[in-house]
GROMACS .gro file of N, CA and C in nm:
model
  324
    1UNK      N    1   0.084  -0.118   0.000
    1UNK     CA    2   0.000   0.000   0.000
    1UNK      C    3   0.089   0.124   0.000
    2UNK      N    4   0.088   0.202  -0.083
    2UNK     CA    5   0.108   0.329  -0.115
    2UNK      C    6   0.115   0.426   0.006
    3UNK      N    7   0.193   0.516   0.084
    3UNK     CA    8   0.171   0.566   0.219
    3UNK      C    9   0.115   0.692   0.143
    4UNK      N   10   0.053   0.775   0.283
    4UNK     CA   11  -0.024   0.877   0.261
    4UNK      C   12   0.053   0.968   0.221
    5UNK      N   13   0.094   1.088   0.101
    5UNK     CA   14   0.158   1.179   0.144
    5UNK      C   15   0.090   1.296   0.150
    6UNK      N   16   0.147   1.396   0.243
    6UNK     CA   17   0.147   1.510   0.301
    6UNK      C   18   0.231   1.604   0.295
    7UNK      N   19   0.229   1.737   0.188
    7UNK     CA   20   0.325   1.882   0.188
    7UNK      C   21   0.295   1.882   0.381
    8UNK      N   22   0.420   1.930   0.410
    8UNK     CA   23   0.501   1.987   0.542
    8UNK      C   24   0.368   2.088   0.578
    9UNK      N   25   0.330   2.163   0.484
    9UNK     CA   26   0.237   2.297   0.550
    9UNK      C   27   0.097   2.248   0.517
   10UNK      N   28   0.041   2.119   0.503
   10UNK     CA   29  -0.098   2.046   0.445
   10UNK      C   30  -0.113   2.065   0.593
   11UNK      N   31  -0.215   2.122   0.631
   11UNK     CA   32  -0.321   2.070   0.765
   11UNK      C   33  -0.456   2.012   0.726
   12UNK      N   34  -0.480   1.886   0.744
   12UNK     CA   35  -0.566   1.784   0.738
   12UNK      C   36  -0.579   1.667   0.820
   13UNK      N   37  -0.695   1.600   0.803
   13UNK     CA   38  -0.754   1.502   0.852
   13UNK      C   39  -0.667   1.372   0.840
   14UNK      N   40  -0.647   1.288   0.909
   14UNK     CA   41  -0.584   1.191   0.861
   14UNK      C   42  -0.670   1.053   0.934
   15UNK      N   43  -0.739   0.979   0.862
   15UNK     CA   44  -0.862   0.901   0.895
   15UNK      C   45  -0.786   0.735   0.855
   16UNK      N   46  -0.806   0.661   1.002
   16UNK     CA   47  -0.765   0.533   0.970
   16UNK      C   48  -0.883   0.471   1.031
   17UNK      N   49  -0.915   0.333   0.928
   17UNK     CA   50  -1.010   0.253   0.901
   17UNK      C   51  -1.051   0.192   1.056
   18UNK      N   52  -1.166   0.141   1.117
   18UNK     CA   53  -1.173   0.087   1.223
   18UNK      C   54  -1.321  -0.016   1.197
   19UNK      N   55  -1.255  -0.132   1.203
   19UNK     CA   56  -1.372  -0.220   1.190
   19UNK      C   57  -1.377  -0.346   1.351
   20UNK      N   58  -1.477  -0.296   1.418
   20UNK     CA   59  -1.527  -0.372   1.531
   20UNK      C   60  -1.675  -0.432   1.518
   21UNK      N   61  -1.657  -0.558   1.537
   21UNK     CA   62  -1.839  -0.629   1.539
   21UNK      C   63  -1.856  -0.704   1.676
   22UNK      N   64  -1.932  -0.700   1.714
   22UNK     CA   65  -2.006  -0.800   1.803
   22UNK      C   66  -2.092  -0.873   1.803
   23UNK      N   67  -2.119  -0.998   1.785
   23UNK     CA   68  -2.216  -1.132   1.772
   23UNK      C   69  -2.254  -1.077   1.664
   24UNK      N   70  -2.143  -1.083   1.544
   24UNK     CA   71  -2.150  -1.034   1.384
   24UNK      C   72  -2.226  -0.912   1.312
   25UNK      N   73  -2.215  -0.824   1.414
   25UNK     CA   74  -2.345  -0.711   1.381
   25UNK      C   75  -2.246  -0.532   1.432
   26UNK      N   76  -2.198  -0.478   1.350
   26UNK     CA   77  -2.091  -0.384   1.313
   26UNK      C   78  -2.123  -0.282   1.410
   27UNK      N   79  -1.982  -0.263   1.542
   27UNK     CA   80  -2.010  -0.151   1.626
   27UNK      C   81  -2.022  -0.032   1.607
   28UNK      N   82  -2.117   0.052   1.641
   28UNK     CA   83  -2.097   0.187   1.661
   28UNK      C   84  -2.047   0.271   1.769
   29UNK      N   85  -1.936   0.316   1.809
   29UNK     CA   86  -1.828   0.328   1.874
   29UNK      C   87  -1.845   0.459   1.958
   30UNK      N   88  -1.969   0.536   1.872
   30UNK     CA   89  -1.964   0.686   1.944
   30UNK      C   90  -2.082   0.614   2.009
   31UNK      N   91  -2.170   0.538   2.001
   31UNK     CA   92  -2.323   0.505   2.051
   31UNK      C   93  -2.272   0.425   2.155
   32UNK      N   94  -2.154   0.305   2.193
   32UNK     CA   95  -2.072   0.255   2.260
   32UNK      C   96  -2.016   0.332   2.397
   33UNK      N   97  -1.989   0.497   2.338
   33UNK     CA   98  -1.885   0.509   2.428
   33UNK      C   99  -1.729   0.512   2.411
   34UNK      N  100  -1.726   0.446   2.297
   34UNK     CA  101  -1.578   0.416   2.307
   34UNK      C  102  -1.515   0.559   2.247
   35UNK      N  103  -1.374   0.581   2.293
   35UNK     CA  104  -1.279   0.646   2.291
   35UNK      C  105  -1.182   0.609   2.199
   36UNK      N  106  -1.158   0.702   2.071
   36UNK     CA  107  -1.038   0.636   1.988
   36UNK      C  108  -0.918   0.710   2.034
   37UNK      N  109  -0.799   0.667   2.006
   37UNK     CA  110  -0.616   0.774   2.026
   37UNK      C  111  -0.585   0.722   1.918
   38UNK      N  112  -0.478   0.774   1.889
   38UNK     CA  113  -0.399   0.742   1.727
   38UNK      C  114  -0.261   0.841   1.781
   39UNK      N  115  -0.168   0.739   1.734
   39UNK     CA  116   0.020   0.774   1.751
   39UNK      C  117   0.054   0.770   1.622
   40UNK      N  118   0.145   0.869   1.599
   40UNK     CA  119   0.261   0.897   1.460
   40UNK      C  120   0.377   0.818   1.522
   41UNK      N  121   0.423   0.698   1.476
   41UNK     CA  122   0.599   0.674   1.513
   41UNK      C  123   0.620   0.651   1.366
   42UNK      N  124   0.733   0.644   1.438
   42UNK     CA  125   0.870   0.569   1.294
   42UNK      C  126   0.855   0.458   1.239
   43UNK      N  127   0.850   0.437   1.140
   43UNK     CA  128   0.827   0.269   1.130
   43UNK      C  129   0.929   0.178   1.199
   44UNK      N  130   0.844   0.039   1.237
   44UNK     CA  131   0.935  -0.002   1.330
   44UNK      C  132   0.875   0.019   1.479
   45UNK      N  133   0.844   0.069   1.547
   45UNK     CA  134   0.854   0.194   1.656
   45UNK      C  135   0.710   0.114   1.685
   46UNK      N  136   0.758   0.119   1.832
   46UNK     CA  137   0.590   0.106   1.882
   46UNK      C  138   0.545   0.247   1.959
   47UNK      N  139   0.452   0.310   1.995
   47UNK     CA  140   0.409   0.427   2.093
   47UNK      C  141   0.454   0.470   2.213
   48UNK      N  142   0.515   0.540   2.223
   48UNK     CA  143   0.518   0.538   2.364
   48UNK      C  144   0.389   0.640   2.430
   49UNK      N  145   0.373   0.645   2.579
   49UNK     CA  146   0.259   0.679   2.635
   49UNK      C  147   0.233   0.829   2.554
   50UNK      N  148   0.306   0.918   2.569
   50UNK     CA  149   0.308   1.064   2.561
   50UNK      C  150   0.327   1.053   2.388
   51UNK      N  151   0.310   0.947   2.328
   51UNK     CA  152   0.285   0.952   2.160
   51UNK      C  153   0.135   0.969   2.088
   52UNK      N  154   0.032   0.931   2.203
   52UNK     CA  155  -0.121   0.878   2.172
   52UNK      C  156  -0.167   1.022   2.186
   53UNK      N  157  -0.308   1.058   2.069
   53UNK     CA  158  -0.342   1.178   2.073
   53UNK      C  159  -0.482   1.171   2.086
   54UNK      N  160  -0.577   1.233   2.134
   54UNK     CA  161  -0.729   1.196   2.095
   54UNK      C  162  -0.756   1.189   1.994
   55UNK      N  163  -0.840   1.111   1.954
   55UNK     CA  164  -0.936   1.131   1.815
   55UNK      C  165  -1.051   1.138   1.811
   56UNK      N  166  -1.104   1.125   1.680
   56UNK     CA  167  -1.287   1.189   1.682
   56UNK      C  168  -1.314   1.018   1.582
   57UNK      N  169  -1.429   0.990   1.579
   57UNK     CA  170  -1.516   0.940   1.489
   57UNK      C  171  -1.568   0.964   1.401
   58UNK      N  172  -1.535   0.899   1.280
   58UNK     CA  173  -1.609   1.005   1.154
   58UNK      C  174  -1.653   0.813   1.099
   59UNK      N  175  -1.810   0.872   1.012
   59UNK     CA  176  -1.823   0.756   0.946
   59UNK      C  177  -1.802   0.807   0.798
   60UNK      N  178  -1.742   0.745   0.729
   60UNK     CA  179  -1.710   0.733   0.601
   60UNK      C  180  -1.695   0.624   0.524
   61UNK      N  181  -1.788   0.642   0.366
   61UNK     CA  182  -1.817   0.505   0.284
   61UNK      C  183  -1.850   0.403   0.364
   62UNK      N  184  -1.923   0.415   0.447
   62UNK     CA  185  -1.975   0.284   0.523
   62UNK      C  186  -1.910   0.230   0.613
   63UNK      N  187  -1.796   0.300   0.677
   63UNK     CA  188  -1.677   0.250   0.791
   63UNK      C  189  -1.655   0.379   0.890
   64UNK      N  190  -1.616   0.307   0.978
   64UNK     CA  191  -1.592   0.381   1.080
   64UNK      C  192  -1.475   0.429   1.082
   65UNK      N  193  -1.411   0.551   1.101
   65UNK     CA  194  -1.286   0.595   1.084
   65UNK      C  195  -1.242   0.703   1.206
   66UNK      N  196  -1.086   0.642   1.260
   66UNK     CA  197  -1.058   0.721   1.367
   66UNK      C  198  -0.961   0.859   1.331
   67UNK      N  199  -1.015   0.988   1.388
   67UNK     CA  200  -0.931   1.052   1.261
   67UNK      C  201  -0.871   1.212   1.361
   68UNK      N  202  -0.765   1.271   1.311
   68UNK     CA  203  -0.718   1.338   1.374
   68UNK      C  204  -0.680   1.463   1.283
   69UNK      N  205  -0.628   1.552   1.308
   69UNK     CA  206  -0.585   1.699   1.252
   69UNK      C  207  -0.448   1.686   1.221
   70UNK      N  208  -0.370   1.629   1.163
   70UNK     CA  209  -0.244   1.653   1.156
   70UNK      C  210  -0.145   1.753   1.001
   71UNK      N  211  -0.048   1.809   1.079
   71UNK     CA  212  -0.005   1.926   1.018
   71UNK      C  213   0.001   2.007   1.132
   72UNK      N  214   0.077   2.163   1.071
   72UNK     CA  215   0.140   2.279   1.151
   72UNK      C  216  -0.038   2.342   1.224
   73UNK      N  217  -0.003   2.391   1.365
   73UNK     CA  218  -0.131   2.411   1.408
   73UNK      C  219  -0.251   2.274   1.462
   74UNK      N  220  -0.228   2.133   1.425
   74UNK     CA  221  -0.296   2.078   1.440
   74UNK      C  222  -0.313   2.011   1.557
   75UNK      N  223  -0.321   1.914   1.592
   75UNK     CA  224  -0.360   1.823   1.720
   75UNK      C  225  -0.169   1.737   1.681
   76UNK      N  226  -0.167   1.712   1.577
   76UNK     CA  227  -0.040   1.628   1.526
   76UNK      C  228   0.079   1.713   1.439
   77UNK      N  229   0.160   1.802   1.457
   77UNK     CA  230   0.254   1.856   1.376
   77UNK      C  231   0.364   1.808   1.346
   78UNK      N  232   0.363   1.699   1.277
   78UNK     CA  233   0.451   1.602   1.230
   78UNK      C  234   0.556   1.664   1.113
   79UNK      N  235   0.697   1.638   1.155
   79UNK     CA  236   0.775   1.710   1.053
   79UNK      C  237   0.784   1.606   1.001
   80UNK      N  238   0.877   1.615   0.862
   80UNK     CA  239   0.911   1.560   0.737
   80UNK      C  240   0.928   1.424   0.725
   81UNK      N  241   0.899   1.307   0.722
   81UNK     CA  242   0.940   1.153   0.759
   81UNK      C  243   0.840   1.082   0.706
   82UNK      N  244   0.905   0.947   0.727
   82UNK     CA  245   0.754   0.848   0.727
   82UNK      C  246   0.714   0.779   0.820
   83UNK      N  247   0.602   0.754   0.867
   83UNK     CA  248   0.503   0.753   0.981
   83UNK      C  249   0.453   0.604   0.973
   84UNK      N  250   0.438   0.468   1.109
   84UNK     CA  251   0.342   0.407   1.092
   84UNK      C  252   0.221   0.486   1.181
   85UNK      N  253   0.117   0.468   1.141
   85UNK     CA  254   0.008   0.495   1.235
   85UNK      C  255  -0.064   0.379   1.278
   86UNK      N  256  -0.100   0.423   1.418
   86UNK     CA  257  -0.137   0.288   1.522
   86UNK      C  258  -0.256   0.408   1.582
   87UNK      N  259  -0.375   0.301   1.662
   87UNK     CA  260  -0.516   0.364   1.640
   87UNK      C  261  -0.532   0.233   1.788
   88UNK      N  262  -0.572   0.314   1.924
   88UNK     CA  263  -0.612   0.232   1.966
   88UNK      C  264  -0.780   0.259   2.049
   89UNK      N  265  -0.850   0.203   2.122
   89UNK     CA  266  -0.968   0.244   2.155
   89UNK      C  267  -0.980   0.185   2.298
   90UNK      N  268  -1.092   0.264   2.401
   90UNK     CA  269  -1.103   0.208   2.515
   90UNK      C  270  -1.272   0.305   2.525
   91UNK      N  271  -1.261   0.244   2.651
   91UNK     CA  272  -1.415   0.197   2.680
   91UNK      C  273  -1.517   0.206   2.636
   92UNK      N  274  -1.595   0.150   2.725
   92UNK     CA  275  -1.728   0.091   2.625
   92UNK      C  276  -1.758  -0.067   2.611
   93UNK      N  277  -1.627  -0.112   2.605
   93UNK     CA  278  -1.631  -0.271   2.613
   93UNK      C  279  -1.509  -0.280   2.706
   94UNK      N  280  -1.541  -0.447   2.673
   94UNK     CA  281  -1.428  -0.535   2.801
   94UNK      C  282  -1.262  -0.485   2.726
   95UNK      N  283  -1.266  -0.497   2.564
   95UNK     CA  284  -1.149  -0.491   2.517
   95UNK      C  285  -1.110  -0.358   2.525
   96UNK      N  286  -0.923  -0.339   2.533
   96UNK     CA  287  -0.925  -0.216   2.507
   96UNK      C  288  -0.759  -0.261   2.345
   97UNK      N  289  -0.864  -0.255   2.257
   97UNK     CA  290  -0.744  -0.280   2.120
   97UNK      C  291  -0.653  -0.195   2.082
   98UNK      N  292  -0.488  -0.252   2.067
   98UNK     CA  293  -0.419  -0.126   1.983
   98UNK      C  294  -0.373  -0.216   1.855
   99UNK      N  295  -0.419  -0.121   1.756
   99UNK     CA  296  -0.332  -0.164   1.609
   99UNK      C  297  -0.262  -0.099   1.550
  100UNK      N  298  -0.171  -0.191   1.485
  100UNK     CA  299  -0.104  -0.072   1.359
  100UNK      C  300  -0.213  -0.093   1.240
  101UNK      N  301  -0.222   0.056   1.159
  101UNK     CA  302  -0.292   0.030   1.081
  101UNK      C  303  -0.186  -0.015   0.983
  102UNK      N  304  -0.269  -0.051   0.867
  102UNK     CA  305  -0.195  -0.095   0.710
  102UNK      C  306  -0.169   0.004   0.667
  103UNK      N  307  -0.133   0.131   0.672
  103UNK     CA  308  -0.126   0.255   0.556
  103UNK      C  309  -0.006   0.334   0.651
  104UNK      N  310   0.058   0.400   0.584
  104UNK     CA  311   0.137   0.470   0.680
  104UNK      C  312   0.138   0.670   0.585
  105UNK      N  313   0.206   0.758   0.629
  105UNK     CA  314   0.179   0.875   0.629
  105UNK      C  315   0.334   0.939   0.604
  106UNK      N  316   0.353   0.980   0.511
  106UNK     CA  317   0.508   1.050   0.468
  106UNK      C  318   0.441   1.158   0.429
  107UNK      N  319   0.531   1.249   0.523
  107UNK     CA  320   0.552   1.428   0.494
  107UNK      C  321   0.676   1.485   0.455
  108UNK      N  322   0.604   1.515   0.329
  108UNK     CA  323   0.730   1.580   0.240
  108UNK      C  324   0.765   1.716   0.216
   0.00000   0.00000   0.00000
């Protein structure tokens, strides 16, 4: 997969995919309760605590997506590199999941 890219001065959304079901029937996460975070590391790199940022819920094309502001000014001001992004969620349920997503984010 192709990583996201991003000009250095782009402030935008950056929306990673989130698919949760229960007894096969597709969660809704803000109706849940649940809480998404999302971390910029290095590839390679797992999060550390002070890496996780809030996020919002957006539904898009029929999926749930955890999504954040990143760029100068944003929630995420990520300089020049390439990025995995990891997306994790808590309460609302018993689980509390962290993933890396499949897509990663280079600012050029």
């Amino acid at each position: 997969m192709q990583p996201l890219e991003l000009a250095a001065d782009s402030l935008e959304y950056v929306l990673v995919p989130w698919v949760m079901t229960a007894d096969g029937v597709d969660v809704d996460p803000v109706a849940r309760g649940i809480a998404a975070e999302l971390a910029f590391v290095r590839p390679g790199s797992v999060p550390a605590p002070e890496a996780w940022v809030t996020a919002q819920w957006e539904r898009a094309l029929g999926l749930w997506h955890a999504r954040v502001l990143v760029g100068p000014e944003g929630a995420v001001p990520l300089p020049r590199g390439t990025y995995d992004v990891w997306v994790r969620a808590s309460g609302g349920m018993q689980e509390r999941p962290v993933r890396r997503s499949s897509g990663r984010v280079r600012v050029i």
